[in-house]
Short mmCIF file of C-alpha atoms and ligand atoms in Angstrom, two decimals:
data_model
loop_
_atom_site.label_atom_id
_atom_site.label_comp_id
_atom_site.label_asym_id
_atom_site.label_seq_id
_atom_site.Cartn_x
_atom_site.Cartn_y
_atom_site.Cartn_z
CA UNK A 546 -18.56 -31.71 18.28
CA UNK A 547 -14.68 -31.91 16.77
CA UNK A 548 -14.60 -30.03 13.03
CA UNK A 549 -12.01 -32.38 10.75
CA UNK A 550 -11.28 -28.80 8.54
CA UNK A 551 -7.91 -27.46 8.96
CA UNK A 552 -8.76 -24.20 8.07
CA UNK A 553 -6.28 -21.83 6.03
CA UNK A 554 -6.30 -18.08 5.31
CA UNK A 555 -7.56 -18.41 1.83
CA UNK A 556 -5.53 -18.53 -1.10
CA UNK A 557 -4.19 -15.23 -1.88
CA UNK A 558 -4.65 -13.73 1.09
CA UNK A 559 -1.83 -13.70 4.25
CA UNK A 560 -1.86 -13.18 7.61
CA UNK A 561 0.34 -10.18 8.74
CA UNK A 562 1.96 -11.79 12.16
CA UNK A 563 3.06 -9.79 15.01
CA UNK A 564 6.86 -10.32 13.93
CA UNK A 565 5.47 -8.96 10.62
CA UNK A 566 4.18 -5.46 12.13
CA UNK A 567 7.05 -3.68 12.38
CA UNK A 568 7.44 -3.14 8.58
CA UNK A 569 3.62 -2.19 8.37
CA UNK A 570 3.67 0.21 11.07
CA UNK A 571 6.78 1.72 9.51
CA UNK A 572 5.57 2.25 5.93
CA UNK A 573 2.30 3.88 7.27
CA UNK A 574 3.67 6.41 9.34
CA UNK A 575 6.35 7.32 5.78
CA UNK A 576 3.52 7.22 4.25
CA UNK A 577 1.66 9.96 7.23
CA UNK A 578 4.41 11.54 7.49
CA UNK A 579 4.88 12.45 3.48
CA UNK A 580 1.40 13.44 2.72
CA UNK A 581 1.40 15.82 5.62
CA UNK A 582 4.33 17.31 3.68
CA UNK A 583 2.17 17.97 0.74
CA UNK A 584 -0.85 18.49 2.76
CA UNK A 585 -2.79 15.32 1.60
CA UNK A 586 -5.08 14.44 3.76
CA UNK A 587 -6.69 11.07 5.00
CA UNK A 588 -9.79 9.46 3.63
CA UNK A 589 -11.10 6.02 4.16
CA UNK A 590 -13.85 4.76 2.29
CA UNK A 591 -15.64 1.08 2.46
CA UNK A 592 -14.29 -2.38 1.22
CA UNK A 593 -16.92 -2.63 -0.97
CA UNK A 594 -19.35 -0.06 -3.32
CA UNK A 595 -22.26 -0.45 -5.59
CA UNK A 596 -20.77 -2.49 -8.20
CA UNK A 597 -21.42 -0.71 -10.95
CA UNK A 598 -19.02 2.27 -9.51
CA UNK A 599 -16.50 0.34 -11.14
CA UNK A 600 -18.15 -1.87 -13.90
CA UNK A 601 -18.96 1.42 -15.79
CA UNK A 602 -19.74 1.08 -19.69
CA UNK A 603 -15.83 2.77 -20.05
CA UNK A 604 -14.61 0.28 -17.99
CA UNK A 605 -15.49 -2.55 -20.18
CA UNK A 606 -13.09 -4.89 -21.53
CA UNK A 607 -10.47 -4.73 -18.72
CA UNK A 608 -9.54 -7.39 -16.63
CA UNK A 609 -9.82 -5.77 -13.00
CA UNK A 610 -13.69 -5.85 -14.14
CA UNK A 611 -14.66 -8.60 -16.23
CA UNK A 612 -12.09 -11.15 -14.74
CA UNK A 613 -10.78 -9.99 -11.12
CA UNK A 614 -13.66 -8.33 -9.35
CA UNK A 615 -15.12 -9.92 -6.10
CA UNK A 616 -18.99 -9.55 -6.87
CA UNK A 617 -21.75 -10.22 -4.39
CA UNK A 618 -25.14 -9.91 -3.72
CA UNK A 619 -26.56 -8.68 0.04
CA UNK A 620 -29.73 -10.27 1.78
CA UNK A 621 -31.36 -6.82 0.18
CA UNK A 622 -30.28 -8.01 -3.65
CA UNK A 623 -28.56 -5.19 -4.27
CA UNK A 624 -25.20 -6.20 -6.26
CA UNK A 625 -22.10 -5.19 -4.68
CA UNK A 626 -17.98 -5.29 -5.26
CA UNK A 627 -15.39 -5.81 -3.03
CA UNK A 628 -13.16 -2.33 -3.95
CA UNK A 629 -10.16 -3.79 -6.53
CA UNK A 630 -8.86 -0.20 -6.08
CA UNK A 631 -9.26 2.90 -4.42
CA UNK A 632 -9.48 5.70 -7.00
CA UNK A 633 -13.50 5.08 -8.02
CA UNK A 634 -14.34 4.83 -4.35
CA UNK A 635 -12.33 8.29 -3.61
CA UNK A 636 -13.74 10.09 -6.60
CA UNK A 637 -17.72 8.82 -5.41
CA UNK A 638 -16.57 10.33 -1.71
CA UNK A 639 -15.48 13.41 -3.64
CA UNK A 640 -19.09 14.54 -5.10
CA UNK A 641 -20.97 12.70 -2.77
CA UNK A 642 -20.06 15.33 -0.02
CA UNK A 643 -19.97 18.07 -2.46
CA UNK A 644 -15.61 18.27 -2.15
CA UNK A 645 -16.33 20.42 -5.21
CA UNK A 646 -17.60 22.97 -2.95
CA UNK A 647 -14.10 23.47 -1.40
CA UNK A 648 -10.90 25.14 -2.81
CA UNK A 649 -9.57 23.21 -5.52
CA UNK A 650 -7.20 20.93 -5.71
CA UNK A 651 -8.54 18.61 -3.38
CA UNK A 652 -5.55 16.53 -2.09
CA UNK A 653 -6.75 12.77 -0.84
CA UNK A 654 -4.39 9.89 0.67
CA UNK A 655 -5.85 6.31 1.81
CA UNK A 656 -4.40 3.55 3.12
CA UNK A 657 -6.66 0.49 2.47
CA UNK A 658 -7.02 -2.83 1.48
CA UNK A 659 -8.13 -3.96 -2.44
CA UNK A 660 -9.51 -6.96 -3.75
CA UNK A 661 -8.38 -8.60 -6.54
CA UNK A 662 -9.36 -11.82 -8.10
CA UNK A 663 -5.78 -13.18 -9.61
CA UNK A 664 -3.33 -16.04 -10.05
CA UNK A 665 -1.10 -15.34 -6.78
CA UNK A 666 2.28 -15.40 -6.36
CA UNK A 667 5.09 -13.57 -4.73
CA UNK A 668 4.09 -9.74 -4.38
CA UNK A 669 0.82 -10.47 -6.09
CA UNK A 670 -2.20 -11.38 -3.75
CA UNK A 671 -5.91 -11.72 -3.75
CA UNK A 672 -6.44 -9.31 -0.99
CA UNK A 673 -3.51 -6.39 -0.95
CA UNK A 674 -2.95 -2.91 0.91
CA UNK A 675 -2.82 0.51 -1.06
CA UNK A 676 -1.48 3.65 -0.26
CA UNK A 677 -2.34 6.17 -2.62
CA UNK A 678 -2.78 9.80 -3.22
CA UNK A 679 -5.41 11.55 -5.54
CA UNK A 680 -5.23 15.38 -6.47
CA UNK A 681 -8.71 16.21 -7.75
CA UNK A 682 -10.09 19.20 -9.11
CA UNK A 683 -6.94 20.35 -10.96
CA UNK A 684 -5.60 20.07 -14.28
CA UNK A 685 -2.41 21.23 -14.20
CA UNK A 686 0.69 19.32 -14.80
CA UNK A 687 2.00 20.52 -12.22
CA UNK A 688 0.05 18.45 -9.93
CA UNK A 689 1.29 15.13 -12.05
CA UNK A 690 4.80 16.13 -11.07
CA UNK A 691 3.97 16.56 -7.40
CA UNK A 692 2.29 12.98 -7.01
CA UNK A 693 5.04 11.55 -8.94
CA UNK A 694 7.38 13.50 -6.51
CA UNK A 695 5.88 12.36 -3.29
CA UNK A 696 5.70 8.79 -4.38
CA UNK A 697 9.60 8.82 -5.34
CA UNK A 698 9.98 11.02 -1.80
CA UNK A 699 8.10 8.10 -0.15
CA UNK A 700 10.01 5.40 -1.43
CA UNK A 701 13.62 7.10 -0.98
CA UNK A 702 11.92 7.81 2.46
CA UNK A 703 11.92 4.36 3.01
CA UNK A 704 15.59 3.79 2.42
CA UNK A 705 14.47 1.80 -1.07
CA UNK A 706 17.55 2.15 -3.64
CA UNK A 707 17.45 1.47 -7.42
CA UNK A 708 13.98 2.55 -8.94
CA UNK A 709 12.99 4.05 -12.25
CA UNK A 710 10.14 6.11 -13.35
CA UNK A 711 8.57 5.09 -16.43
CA UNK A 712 6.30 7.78 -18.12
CA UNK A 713 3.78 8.18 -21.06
CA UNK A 714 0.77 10.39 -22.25
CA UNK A 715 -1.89 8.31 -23.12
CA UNK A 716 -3.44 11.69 -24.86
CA UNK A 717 -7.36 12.47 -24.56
CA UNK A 718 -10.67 11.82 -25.46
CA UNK A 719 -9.89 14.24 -29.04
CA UNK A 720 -6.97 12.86 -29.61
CA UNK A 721 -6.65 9.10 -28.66
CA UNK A 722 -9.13 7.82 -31.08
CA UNK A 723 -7.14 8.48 -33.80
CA UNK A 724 -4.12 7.05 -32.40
CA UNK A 725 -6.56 3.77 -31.27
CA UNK A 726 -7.41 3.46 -35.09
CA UNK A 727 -3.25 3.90 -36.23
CA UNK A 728 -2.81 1.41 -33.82
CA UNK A 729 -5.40 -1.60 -35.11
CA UNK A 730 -3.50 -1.06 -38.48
CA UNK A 731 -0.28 -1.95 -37.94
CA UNK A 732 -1.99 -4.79 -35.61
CA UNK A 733 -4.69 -5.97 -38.27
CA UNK A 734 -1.51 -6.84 -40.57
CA UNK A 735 0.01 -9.12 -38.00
CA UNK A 736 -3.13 -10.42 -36.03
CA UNK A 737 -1.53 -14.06 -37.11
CA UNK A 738 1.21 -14.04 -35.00
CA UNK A 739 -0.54 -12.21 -31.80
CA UNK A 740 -2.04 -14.80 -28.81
CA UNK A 741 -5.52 -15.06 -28.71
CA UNK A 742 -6.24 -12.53 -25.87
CA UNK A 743 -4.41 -9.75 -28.32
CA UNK A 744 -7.08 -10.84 -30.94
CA UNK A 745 -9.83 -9.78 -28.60
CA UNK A 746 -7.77 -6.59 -27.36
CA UNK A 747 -7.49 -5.76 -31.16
CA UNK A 748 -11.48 -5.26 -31.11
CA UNK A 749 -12.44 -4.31 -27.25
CA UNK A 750 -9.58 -2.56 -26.14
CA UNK A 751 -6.62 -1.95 -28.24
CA UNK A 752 -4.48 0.00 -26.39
CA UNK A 753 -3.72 -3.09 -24.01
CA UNK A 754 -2.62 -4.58 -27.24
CA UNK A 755 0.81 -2.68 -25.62
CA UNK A 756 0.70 -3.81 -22.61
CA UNK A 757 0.89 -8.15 -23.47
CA UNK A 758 3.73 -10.13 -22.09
CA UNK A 759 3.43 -12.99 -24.50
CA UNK A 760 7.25 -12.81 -25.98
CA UNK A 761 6.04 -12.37 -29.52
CA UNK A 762 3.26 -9.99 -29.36
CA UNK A 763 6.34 -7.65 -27.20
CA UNK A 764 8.31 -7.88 -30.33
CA UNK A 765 5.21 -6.61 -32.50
CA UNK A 766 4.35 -3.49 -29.57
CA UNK A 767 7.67 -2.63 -29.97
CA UNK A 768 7.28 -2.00 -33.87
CA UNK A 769 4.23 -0.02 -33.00
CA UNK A 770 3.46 3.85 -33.97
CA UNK A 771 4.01 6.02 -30.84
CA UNK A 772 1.17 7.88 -29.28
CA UNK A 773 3.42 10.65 -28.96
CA UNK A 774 3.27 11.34 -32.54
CA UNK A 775 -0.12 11.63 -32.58
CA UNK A 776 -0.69 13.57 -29.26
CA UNK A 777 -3.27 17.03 -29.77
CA UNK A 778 -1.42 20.41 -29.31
CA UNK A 779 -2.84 20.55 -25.76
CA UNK A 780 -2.12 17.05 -24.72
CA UNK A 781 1.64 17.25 -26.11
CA UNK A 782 1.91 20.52 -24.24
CA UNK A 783 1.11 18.98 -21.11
CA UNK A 784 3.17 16.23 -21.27
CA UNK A 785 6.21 18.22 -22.20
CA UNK A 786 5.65 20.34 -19.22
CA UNK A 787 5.45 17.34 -17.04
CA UNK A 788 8.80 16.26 -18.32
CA UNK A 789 10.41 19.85 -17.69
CA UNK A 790 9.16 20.20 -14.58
CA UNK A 791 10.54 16.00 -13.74
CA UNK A 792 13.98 17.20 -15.05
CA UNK A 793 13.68 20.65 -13.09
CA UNK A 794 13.41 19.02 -9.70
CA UNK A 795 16.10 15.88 -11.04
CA UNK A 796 13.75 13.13 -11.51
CA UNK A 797 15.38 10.79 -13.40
CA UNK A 798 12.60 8.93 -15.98
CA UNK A 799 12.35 6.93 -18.78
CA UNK A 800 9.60 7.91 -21.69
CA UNK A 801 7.77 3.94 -22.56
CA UNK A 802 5.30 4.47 -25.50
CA UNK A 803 4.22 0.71 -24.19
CA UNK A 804 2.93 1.84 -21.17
CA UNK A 805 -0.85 2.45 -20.94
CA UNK A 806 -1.79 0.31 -17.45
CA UNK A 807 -4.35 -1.89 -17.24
CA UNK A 808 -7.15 0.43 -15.91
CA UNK A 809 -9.88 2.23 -18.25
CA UNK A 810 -9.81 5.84 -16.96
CA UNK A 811 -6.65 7.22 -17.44
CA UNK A 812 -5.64 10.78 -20.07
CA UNK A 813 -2.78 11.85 -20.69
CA UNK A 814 0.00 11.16 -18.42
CA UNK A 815 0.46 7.61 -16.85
CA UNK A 816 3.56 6.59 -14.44
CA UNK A 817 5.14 3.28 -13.09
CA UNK A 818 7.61 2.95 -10.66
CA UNK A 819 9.46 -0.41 -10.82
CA UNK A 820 12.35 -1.65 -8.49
CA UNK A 821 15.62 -2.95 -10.04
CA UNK A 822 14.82 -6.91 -9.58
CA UNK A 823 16.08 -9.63 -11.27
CA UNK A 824 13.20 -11.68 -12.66
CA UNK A 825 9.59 -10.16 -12.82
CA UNK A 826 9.65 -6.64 -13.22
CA UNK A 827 7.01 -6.05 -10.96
CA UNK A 828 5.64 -2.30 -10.88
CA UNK A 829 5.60 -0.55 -7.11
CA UNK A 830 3.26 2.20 -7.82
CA UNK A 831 0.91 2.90 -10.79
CA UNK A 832 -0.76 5.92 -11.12
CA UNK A 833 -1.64 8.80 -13.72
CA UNK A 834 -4.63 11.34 -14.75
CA UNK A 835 -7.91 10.57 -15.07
CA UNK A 836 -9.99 13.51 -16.27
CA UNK A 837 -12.64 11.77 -17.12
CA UNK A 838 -14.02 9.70 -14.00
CA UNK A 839 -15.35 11.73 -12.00
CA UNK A 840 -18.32 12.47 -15.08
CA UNK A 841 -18.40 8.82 -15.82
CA UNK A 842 -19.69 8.33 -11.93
CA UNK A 843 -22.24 11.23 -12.25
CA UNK A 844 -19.97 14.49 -11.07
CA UNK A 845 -19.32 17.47 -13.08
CA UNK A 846 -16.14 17.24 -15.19
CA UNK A 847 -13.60 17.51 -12.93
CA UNK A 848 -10.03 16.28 -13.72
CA UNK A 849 -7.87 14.27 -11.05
CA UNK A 850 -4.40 12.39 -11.15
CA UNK A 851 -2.93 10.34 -8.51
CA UNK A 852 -1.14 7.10 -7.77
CA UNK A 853 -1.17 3.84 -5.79
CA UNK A 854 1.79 1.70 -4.35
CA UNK A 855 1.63 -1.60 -2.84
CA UNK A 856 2.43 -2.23 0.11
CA UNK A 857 3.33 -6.10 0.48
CA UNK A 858 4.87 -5.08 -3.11
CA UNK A 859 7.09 -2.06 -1.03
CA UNK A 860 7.94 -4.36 2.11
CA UNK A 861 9.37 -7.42 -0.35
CA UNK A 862 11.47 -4.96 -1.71
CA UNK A 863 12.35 -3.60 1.92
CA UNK A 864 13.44 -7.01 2.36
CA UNK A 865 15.46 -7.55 -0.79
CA UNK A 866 17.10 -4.65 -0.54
CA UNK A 867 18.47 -5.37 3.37
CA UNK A 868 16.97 -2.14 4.61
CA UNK A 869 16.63 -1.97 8.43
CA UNK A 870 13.74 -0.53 9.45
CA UNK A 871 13.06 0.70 13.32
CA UNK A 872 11.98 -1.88 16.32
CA UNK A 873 8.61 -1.01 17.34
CA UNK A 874 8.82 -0.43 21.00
CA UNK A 875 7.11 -2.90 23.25
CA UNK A 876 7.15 -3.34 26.90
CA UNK A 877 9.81 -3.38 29.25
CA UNK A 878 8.86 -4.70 32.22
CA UNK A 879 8.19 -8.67 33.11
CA UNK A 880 6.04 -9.11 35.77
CA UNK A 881 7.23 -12.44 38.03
CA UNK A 882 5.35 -13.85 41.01
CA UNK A 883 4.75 -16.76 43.16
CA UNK A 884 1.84 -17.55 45.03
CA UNK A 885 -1.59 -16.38 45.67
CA UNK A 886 -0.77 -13.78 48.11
CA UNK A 887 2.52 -12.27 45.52
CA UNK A 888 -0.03 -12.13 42.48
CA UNK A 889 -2.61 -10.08 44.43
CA UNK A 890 0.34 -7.70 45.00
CA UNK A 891 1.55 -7.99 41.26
CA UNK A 892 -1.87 -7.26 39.43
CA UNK A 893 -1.91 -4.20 41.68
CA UNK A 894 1.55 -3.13 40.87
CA UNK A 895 0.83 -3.88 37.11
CA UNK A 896 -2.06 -1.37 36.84
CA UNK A 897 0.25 1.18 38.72
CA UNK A 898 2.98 0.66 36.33
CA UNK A 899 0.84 1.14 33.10
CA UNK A 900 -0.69 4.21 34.72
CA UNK A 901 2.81 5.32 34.37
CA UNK A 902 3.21 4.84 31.29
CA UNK A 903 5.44 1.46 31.78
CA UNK A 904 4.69 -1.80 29.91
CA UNK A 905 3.92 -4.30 31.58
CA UNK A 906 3.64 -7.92 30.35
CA UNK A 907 1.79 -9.88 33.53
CA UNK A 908 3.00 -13.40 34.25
CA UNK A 909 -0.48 -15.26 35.58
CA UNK A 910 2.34 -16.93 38.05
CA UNK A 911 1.18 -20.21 37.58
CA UNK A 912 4.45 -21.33 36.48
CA UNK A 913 8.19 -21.81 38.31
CA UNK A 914 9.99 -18.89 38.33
CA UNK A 915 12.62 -19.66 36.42
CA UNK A 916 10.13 -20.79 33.40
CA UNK A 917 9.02 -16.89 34.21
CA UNK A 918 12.30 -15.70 33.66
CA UNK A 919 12.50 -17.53 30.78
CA UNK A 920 9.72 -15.96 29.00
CA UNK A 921 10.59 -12.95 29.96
CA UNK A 922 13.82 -13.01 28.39
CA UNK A 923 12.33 -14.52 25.06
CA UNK A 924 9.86 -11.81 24.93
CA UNK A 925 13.28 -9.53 24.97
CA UNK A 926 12.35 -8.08 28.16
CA UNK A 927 14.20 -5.19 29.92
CA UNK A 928 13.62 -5.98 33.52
CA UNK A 929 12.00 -8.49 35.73
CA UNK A 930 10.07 -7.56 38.19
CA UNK A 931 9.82 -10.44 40.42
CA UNK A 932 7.58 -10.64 43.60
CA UNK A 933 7.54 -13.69 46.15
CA UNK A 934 6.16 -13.98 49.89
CA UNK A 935 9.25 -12.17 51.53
CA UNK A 936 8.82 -9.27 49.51
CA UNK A 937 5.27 -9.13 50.15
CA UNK A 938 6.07 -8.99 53.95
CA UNK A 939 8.64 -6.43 52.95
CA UNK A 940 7.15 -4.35 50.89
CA UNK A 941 9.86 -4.88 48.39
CA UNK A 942 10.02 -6.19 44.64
CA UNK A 943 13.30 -7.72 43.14
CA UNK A 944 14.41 -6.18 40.09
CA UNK A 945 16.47 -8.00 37.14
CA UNK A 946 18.18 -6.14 34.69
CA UNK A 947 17.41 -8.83 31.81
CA UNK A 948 20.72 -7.31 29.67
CA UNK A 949 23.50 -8.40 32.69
CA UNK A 950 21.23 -10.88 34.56
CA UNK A 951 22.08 -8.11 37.63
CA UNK A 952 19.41 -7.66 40.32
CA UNK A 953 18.65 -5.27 43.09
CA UNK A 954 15.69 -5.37 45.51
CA UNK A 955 13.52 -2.03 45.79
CA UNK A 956 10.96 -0.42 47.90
CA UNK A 957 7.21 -0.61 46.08
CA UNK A 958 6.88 2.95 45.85
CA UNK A 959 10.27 3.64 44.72
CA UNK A 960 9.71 0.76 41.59
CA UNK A 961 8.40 3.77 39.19
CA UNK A 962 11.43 6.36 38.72
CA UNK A 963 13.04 2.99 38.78
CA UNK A 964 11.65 1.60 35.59
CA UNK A 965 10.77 4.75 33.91
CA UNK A 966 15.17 5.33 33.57
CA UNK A 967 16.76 3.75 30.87
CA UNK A 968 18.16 0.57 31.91
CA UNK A 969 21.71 0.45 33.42
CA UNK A 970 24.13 -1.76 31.44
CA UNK A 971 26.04 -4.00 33.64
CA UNK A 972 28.67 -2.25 31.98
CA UNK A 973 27.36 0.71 33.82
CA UNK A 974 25.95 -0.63 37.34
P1 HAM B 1902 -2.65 -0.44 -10.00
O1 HAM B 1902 -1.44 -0.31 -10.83
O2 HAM B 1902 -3.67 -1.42 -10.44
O3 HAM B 1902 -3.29 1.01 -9.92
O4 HAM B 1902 -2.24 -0.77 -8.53
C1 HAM B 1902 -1.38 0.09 -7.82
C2 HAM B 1902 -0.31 -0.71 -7.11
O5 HAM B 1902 -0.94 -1.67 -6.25
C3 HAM B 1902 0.58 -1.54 -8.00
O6 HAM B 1902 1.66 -0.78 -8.50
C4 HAM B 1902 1.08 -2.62 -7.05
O7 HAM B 1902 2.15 -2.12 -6.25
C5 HAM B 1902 -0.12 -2.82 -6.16
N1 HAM B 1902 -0.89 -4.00 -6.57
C6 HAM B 1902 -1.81 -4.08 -7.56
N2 HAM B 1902 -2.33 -5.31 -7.63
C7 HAM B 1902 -1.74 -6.04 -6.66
C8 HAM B 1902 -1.85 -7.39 -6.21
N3 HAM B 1902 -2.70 -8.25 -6.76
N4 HAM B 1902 -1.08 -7.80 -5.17
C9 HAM B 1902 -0.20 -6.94 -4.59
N5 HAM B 1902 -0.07 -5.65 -4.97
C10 HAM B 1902 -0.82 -5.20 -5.99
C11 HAM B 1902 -4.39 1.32 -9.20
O8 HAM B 1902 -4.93 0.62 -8.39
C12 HAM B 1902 -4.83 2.76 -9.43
N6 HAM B 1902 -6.03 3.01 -8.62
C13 HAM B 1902 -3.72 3.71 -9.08
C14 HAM B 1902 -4.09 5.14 -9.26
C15 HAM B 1902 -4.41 6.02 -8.29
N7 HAM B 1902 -4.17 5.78 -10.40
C16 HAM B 1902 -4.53 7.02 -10.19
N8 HAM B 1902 -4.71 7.17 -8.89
#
């Protein structure tokens, strides 16, 4: 039966296509190779968790939970959540096996896919790939400065050009009350003029009252008391240090009493790293502290900071910024025959070749030769290997150097060494 669907990757979401892989395979081994500088090391968790790891009763009244989550039940009825980040899940691996056992800090990257329900466009998808980094079990600034280092050291790894560091304490469960209720003051005078979604912030969650874009509620968050001013003696202290310590190692940053990011769980310090673009200023990694979570999932106290980037968000700006990034290194050798008796000969020599280490793309020799050598050149080939009758007989295979089109015939057993030495240039030969 014929299906009339055309069927698309659904909206949001892309496929990453072979010519795509390059950049992915690039940024994950930066990304490897950095946290093994640090000593973070890998954890992968599941796409999806009990739902109510991240609808906690903090969580409420933020959009990644009422608005953007991907909820399901399974044939069991239990209610489930396709992950819209990776911090909750990394925390819940952290006391489920007991990580609070071993020598704190514990030092956590991931490279994973989240799930977010919102309006796409470009650098902002339904289904997008973190890397990210969580220090747990630490409350030191000095851990804050070394996850805002090794994200900078990441990107710069990267060859990305132009970013700046925006920073802010966000102050604790003492002290941000207080600044919550200064805040809903200078707000409750005004709530005219904010949109409607700031009218609801003003009573569920007015510290996002900060974060709107809508051009007139910026103007009234830029009037608004810092939470600076009203940081506790212990929360100021530690966000002082942070900034010594940023200026000690020559991390250039900009102090934004706006920024508060659009996740519950965050004290004290909170970070954003955002490209130079023209148009949306798009943040490439959002991180901060978080002592709180790990009690609000049922651990002990136990504080944490970290950060996540995009990375369709890094590779756009990859792009934009012209950076060349390294070939990944495919095969080398085209396999060419013609006729029953040559492609007995050629599947034989193909499985001797990749014992060798040599790539090998197989022609099924079912088409002319020259439509062979055709592919192999479009497929960038180094040499063809090409076998026919006579050099069956012979015991022979004719070799094309696919860069000057020169050729040579060689014995079987010598084909090897042959392939195995850089190509000659015709330059060269
Ligand atoms: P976030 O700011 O929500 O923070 O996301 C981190 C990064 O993921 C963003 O800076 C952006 O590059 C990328 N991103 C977010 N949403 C999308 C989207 N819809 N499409 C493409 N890229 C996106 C977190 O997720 C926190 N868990 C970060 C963190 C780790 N905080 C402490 N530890």
């Amino acid at each position: 039966m014929s299906c009339d669907k055309v069927y698309k990757a659904p909206r949001g979401t892309v496929d990453i296509l072979p010519a795509e892989q390059s950049y992915w395979a690039h940024v994950q081994r930066k990304a490897a190779d950095v946290c093994r500088l640090y000593g973070y090391e890998r954890l992968d968790t599941p796409v999806f968790e009990d739902y109510s790891l991240f609808a906690r009763a903090d969580a409420e009244g933020t959009d990644l939970v009422e608005k953007e989550m991907y909820v399901f039940e399974d044939r069991s009825g239990q209610k489930l959540a396709l992950r819209p980040e990776n911090t909750a899940p990394v925390c819940r691996a952290y006391v489920e096996h007991g990580m609070f056992n071993l020598a704190q800090p514990i030092r956590l990257y991931y490279l994973g896919a989240a799930f977010r329900y919102e309006r796409p466009q470009a650098g902002r998808y339904r289904q997008h790939n973190q890397f990210g980094c969580e220090a747990l079990g630490d409350a030191s600034p000095s851990l804050d400065v070394e996850v805002i280092e090794l994200a900078i050291r990441f990107l710069e790894a990267l060859g990305l050009k132009r970013l700046s560091v925006l920073l802010n304490s966000i102050g604790c469960r003492e002290c941000q009350p207080e600044y919550v209720e200064v805040l809903r003051n200078h707000y409750k005078a005004l709530s005219e003029r904010v949109c409607d979604d700031c009218r609801i912030r003003m009573v569920r969650n007015p510290l996002r009252l900060l974060d709107c874009k809508e051009k007139e509620c910026r103007a009234i968050a830029d009037e608004a008391p810092h939470i600076s001013d009203y940081l506790c003696p212990e929360c100021n202290e530690h966000f002082q240090e942070v900034q010594d310590q940023l200026r000690l190692l020559g991390i250039p940053f900009a102090l934004n009493h706006k920024l508060v990011r659009g996740l519950d769980y965050y004290t004290r310090t909170v970070f954003e790293v955002l490209p130079e673009r023209e148009g949306g200023q798009s943040a490439i990694v959002g991180g901060g502290r978080y002592d709180g979570l790990i009690e609000q999932i049922g651990g002990k106290p136990t504080p944490g900071v970290g950060f996540a980037t995009g990375m369709e968000r890094i590779i756009l700006n990859l792009k934009e910024q012209g950076v060349e990034i390294p070939e990944m290194e495919g095969p080398t050798v085209y396999l060419a025959c013609m006729g029953q008796l040559p492609r007995h000969t050629a599947v034989g020599l193909a499985r001797q070749l990749r014992d060798a280490g040599i790539g090998v793309v197989s022609s099924t020799g079912s088409k002319s030769l020259k439509a062979q050598l055709r592919q192999s050149n479009s497929l960038n080939m180094k040499y063809s290997v090409i076998i026919g009758e006579n050099e069956v007989q012979a015991g022979t295979a004719i070799v094309r150097d696919m860069s000057g089109n020169e050729q040579l015939t060689l014995p079987l057993d010598e084909l090897v060494e042959y392939l195995s030495t850089p190509p000659r240039t015709s330059a060269a030969m």
